[in-house]
mmCIF file with all atom_site columns, C-alpha atoms in Angstrom:
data_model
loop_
_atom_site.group_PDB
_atom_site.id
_atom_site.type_symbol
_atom_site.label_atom_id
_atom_site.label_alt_id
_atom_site.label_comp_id
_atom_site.label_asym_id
_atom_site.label_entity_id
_atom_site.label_seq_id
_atom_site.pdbx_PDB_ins_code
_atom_site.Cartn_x
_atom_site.Cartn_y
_atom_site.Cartn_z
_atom_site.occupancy
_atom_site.B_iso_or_equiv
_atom_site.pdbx_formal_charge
_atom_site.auth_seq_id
_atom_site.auth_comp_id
_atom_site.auth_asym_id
_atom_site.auth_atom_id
_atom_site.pdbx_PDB_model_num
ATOM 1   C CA . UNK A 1 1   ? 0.000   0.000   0.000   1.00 68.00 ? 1   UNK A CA 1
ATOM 2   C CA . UNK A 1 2   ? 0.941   3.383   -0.074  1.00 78.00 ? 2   UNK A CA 1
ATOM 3   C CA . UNK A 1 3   ? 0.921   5.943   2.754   1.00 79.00 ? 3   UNK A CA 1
ATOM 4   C CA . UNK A 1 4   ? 0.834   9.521   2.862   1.00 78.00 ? 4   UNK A CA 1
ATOM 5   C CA . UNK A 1 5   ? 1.560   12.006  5.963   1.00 78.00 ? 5   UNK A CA 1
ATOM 6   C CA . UNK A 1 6   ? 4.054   14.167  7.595   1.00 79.00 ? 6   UNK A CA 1
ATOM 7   C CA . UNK A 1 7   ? 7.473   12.367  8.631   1.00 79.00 ? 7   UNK A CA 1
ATOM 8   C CA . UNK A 1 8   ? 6.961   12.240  11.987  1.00 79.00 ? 8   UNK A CA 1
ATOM 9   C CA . UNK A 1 9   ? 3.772   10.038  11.198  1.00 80.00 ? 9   UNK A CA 1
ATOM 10  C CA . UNK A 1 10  ? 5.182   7.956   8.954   1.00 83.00 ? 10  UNK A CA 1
ATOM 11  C CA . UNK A 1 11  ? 8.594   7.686   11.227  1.00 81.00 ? 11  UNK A CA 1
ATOM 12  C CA . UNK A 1 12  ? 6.313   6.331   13.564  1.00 79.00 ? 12  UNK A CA 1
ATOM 13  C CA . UNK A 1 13  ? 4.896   3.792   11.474  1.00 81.00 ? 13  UNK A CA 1
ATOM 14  C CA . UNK A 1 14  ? 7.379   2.072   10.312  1.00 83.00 ? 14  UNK A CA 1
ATOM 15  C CA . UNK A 1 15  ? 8.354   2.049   13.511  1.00 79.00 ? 15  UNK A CA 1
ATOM 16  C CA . UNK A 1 16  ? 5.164   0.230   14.767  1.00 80.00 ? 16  UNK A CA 1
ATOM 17  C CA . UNK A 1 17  ? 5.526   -1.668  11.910  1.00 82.00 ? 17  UNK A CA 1
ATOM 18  C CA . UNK A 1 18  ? 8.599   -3.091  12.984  1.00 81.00 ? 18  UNK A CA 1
ATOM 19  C CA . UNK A 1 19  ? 7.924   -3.491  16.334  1.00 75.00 ? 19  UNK A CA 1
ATOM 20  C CA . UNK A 1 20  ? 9.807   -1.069  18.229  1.00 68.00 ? 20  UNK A CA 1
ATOM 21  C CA . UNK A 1 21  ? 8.059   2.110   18.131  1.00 61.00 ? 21  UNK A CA 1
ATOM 22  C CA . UNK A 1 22  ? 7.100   2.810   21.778  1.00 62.00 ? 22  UNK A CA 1
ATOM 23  C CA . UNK A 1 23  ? 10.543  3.289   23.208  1.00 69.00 ? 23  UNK A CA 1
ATOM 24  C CA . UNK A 1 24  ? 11.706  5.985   20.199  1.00 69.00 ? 24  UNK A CA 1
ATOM 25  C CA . UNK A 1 25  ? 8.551   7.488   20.658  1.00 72.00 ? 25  UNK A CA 1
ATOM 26  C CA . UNK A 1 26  ? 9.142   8.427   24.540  1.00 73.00 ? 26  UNK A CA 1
ATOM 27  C CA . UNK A 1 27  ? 9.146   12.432  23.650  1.00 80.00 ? 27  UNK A CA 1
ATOM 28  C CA . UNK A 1 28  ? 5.739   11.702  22.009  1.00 81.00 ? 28  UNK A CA 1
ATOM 29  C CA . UNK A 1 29  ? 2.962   10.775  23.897  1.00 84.00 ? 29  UNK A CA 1
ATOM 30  C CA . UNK A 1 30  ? -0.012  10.951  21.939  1.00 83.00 ? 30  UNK A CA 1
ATOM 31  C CA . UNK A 1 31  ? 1.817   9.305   18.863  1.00 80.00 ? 31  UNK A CA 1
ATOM 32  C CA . UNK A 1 32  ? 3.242   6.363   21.215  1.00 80.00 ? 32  UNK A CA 1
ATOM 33  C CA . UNK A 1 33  ? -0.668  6.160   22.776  1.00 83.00 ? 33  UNK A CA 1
ATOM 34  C CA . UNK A 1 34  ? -1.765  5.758   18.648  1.00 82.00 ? 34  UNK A CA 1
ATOM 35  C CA . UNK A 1 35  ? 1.220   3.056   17.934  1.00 80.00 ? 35  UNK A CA 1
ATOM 36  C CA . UNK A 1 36  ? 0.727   0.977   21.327  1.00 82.00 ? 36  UNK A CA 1
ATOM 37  C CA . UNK A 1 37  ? -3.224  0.680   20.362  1.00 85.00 ? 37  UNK A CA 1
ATOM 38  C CA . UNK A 1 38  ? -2.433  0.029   16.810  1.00 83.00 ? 38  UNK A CA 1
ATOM 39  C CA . UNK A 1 39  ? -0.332  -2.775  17.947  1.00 82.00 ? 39  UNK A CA 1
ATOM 40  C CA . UNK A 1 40  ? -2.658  -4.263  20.194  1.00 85.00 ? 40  UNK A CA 1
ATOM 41  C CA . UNK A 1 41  ? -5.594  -4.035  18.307  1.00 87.00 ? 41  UNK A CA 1
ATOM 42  C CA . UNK A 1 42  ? -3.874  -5.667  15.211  1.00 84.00 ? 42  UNK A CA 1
ATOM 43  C CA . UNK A 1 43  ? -2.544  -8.524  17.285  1.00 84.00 ? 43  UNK A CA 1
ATOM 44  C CA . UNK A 1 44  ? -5.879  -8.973  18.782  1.00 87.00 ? 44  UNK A CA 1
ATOM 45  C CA . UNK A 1 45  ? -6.666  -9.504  15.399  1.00 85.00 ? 45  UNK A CA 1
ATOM 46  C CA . UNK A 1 46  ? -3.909  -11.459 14.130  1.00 84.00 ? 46  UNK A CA 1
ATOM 47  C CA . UNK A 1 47  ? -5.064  -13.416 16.858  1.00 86.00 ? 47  UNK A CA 1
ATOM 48  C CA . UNK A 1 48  ? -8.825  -13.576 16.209  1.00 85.00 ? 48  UNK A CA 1
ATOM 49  C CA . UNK A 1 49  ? -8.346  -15.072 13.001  1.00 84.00 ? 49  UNK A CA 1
ATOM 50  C CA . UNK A 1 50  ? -4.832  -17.721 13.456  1.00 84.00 ? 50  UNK A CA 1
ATOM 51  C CA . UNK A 1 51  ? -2.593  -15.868 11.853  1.00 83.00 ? 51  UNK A CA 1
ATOM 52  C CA . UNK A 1 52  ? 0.665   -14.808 12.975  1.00 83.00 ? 52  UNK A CA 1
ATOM 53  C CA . UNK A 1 53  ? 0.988   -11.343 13.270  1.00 81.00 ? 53  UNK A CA 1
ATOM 54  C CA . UNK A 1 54  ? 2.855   -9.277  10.336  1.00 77.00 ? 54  UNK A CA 1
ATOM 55  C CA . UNK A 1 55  ? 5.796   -7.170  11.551  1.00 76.00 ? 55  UNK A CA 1
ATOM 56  C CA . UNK A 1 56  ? 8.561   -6.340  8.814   1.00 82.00 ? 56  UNK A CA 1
ATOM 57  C CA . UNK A 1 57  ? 12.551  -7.346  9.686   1.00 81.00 ? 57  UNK A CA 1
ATOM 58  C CA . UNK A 1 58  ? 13.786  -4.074  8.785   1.00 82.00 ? 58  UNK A CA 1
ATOM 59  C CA . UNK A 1 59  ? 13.445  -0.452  7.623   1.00 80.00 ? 59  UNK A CA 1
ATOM 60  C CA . UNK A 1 60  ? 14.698  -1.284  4.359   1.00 82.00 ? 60  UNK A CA 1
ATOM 61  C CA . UNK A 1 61  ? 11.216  -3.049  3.655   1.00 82.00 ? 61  UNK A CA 1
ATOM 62  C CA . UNK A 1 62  ? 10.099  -0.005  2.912   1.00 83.00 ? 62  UNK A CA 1
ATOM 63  C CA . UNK A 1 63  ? 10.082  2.440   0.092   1.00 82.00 ? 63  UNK A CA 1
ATOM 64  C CA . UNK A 1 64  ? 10.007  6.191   0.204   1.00 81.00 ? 64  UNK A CA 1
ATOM 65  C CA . UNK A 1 65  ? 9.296   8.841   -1.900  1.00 78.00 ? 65  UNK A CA 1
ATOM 66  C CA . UNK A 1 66  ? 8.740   12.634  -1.872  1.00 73.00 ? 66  UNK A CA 1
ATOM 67  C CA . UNK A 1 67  ? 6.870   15.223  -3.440  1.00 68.00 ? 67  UNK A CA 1
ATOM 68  C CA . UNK A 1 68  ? 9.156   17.924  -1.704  1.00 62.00 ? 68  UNK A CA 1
ATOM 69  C CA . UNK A 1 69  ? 7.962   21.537  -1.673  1.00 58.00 ? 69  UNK A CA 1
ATOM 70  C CA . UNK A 1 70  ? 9.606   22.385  -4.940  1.00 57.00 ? 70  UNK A CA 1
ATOM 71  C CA . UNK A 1 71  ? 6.718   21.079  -6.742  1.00 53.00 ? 71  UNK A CA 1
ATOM 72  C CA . UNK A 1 72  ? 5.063   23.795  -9.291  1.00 53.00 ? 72  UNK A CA 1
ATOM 73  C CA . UNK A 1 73  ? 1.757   24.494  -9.840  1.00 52.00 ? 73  UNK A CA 1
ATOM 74  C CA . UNK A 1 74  ? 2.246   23.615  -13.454 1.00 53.00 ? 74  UNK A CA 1
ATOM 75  C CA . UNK A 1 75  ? 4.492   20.648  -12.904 1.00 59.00 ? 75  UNK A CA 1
ATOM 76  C CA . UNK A 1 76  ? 2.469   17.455  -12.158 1.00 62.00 ? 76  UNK A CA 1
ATOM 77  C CA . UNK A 1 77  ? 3.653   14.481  -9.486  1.00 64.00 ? 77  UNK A CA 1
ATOM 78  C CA . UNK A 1 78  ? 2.167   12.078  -11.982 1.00 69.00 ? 78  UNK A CA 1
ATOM 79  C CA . UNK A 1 79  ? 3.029   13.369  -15.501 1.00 70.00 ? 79  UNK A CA 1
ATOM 80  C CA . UNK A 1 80  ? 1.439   9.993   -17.754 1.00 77.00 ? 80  UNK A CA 1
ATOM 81  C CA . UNK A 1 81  ? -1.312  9.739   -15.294 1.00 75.00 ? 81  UNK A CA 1
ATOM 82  C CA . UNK A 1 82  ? -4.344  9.482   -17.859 1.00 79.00 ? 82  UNK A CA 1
ATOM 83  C CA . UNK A 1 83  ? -7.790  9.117   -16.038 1.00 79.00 ? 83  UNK A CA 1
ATOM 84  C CA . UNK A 1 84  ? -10.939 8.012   -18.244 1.00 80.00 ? 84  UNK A CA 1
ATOM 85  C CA . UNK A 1 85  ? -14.668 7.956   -17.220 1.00 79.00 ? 85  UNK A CA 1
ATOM 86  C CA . UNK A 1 86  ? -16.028 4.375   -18.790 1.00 74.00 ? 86  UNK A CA 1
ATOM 87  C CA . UNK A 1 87  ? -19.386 3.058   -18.362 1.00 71.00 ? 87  UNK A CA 1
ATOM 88  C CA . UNK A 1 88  ? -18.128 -0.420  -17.473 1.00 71.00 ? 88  UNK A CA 1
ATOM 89  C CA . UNK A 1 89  ? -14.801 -1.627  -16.335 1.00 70.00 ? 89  UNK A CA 1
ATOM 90  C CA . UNK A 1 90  ? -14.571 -4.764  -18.832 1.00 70.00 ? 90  UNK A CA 1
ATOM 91  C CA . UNK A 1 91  ? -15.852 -4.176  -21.725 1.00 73.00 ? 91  UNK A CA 1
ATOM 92  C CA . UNK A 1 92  ? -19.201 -6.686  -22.654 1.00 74.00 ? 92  UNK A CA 1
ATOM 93  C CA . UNK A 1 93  ? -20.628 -4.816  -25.480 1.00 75.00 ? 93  UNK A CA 1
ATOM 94  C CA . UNK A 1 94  ? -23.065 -3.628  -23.436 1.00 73.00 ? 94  UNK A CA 1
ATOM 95  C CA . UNK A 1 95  ? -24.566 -7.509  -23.055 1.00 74.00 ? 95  UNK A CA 1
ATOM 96  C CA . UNK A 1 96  ? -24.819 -6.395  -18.805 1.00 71.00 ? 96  UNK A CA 1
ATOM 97  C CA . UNK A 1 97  ? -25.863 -2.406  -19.005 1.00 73.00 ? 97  UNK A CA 1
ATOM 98  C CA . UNK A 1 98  ? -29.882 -3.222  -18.788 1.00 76.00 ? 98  UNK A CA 1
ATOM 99  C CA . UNK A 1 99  ? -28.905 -4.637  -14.986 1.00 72.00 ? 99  UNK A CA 1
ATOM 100 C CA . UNK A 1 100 ? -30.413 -2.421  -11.895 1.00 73.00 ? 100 UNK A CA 1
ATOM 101 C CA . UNK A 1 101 ? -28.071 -1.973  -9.677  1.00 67.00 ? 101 UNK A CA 1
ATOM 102 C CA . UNK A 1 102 ? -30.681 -2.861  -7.354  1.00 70.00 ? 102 UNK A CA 1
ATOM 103 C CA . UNK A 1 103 ? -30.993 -6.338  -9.068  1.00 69.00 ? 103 UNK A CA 1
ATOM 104 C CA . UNK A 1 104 ? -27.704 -7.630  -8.403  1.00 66.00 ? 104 UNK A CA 1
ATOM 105 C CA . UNK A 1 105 ? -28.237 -8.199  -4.555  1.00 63.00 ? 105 UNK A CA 1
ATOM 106 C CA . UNK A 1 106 ? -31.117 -10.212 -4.995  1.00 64.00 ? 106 UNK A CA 1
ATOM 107 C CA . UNK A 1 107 ? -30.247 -14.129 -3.469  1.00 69.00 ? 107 UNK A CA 1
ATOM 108 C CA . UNK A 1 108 ? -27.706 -12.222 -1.022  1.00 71.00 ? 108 UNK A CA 1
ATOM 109 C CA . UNK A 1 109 ? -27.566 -14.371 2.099   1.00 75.00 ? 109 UNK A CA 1
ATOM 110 C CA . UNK A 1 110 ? -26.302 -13.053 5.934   1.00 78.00 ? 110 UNK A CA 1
ATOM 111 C CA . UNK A 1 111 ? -23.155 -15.134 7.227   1.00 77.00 ? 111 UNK A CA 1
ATOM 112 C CA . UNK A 1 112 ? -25.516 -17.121 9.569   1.00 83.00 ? 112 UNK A CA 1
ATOM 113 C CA . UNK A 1 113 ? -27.448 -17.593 5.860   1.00 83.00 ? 113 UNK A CA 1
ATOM 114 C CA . UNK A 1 114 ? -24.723 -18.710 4.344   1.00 80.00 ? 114 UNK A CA 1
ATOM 115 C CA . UNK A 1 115 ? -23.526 -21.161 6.895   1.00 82.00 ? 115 UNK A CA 1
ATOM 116 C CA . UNK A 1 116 ? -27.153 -22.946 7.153   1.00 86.00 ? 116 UNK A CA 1
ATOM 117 C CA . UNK A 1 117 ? -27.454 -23.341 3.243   1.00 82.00 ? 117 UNK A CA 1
ATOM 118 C CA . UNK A 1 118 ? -23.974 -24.994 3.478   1.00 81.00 ? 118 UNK A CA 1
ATOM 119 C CA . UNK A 1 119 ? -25.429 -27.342 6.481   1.00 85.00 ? 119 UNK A CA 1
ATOM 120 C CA . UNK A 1 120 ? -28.018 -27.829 4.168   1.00 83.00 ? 120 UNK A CA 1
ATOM 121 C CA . UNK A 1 121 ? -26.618 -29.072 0.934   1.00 79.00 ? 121 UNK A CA 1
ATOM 122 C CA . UNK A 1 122 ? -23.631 -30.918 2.564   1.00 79.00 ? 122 UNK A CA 1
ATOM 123 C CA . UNK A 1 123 ? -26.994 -32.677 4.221   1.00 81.00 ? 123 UNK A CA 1
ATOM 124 C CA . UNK A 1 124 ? -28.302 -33.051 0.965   1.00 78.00 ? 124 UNK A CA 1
ATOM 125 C CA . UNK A 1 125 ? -25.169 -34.542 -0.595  1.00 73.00 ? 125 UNK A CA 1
ATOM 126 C CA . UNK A 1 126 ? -24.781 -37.114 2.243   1.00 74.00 ? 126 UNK A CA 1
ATOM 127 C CA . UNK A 1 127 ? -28.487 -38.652 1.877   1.00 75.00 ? 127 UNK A CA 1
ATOM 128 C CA . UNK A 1 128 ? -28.089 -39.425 -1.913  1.00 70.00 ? 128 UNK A CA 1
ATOM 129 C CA . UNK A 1 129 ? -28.381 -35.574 -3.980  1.00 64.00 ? 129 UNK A CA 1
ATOM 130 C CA . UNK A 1 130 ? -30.565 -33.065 -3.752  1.00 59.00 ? 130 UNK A CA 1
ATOM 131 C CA . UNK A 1 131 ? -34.781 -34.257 -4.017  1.00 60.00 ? 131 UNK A CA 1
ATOM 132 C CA . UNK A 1 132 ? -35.415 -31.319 -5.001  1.00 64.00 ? 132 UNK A CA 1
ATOM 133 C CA . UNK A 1 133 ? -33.485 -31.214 -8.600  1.00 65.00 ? 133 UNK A CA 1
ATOM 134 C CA . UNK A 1 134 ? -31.295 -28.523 -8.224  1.00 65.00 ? 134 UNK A CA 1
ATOM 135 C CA . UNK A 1 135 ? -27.900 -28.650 -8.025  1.00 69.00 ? 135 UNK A CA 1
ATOM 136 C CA . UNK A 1 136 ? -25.057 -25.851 -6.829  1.00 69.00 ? 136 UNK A CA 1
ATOM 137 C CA . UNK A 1 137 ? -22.045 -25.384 -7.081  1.00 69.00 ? 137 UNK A CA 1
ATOM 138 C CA . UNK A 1 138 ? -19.471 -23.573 -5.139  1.00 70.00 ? 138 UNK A CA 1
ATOM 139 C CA . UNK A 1 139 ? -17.149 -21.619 -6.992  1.00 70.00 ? 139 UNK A CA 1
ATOM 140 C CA . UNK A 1 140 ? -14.467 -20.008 -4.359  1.00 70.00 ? 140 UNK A CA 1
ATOM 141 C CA . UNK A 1 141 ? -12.967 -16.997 -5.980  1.00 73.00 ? 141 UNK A CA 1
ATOM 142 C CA . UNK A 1 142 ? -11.574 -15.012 -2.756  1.00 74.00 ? 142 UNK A CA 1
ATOM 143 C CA . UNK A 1 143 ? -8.053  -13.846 -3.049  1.00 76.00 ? 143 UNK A CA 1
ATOM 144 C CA . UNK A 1 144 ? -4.872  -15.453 -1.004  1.00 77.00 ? 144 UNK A CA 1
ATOM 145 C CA . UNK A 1 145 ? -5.224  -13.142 2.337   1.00 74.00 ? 145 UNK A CA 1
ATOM 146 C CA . UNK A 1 146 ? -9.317  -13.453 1.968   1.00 74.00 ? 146 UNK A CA 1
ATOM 147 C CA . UNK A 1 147 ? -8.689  -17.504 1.879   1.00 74.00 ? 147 UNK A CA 1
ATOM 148 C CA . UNK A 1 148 ? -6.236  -17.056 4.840   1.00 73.00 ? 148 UNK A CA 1
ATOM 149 C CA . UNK A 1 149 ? -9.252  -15.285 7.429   1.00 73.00 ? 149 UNK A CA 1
ATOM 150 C CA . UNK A 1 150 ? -11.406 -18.164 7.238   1.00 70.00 ? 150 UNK A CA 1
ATOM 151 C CA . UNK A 1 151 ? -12.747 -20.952 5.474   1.00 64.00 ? 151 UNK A CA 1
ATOM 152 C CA . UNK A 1 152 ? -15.974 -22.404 4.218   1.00 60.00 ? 152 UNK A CA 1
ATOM 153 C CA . UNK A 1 153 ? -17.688 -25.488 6.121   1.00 54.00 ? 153 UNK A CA 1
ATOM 154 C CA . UNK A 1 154 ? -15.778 -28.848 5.099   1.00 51.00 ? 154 UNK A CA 1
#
């Protein structure tokens, strides 16, 4: 990701980030207050979900930049930055474009929804298919870190 602020704020960060912030920031109360709950509300997620908790080895893991003060008016940070309005992201022709927006969260289930239909057809699947004549499948497209907070019912 990238991160923004003044240097003191991002000092700190990578800092936290590495694990030793609190003692550095001893001249700085309120920003050691902000690191020392950042820390412990991360690892209490870290926790939460079995994962170890991320802290980088070394400053070097990071990368920074500036914009300085010698910037322009006319001069731009980002000179081949080209921004386009589109009406959809991938291109379909136009096949999806008569789709409410409304529509598309029709069949949404809660969590607790979710986990009951999955009770349900594994049920299903045990006793001999489904009586009913429909079948579903399960297609898992979450990313690496979204597979890594949880997984579905086995």
């Amino acid at each position: 990701g990238t991160l923004s602020g003044s240097k003191a704020d991002l000092d700190a960060y990578v800092k936290c980030m590495l694990g030793d912030a609190t003692d550095e920031l001893a001249d700085d109360p309120a920003r050691r207050r902000a690191v020392e709950s950042f820390r412990n509300t991360s690892g209490d997620f870290f926790r939460m979900i079995g994962v170890e908790e991320l802290v980088f080895a070394n400053a070097s893991d990071f990368k920074w930049s500036s914009a300085g003060d010698d910037i322009g008016d006319r001069e731009s940070l980002f000179p081949d930055l080209n921004v386009k309005i589109v009406k959809e992201i991938i291109s379909t022709g136009g096949v999806f474009t008569s789709i409410k927006t409304q529509d598309t969260s029709v069949g949404y289930l809660s969590p607790t929804e979710w986990h009951q239909e999955m009770k349900s057809l594994l049920k299903k699947n045990h006793e001999g298919g489904s009586s009913d004549g429909v079948e579903t499948i399960l297609i898992d497209v979450r990313n690496h870190k979204e597979c890594q907070v949880g997984a579905f019912l086995p």
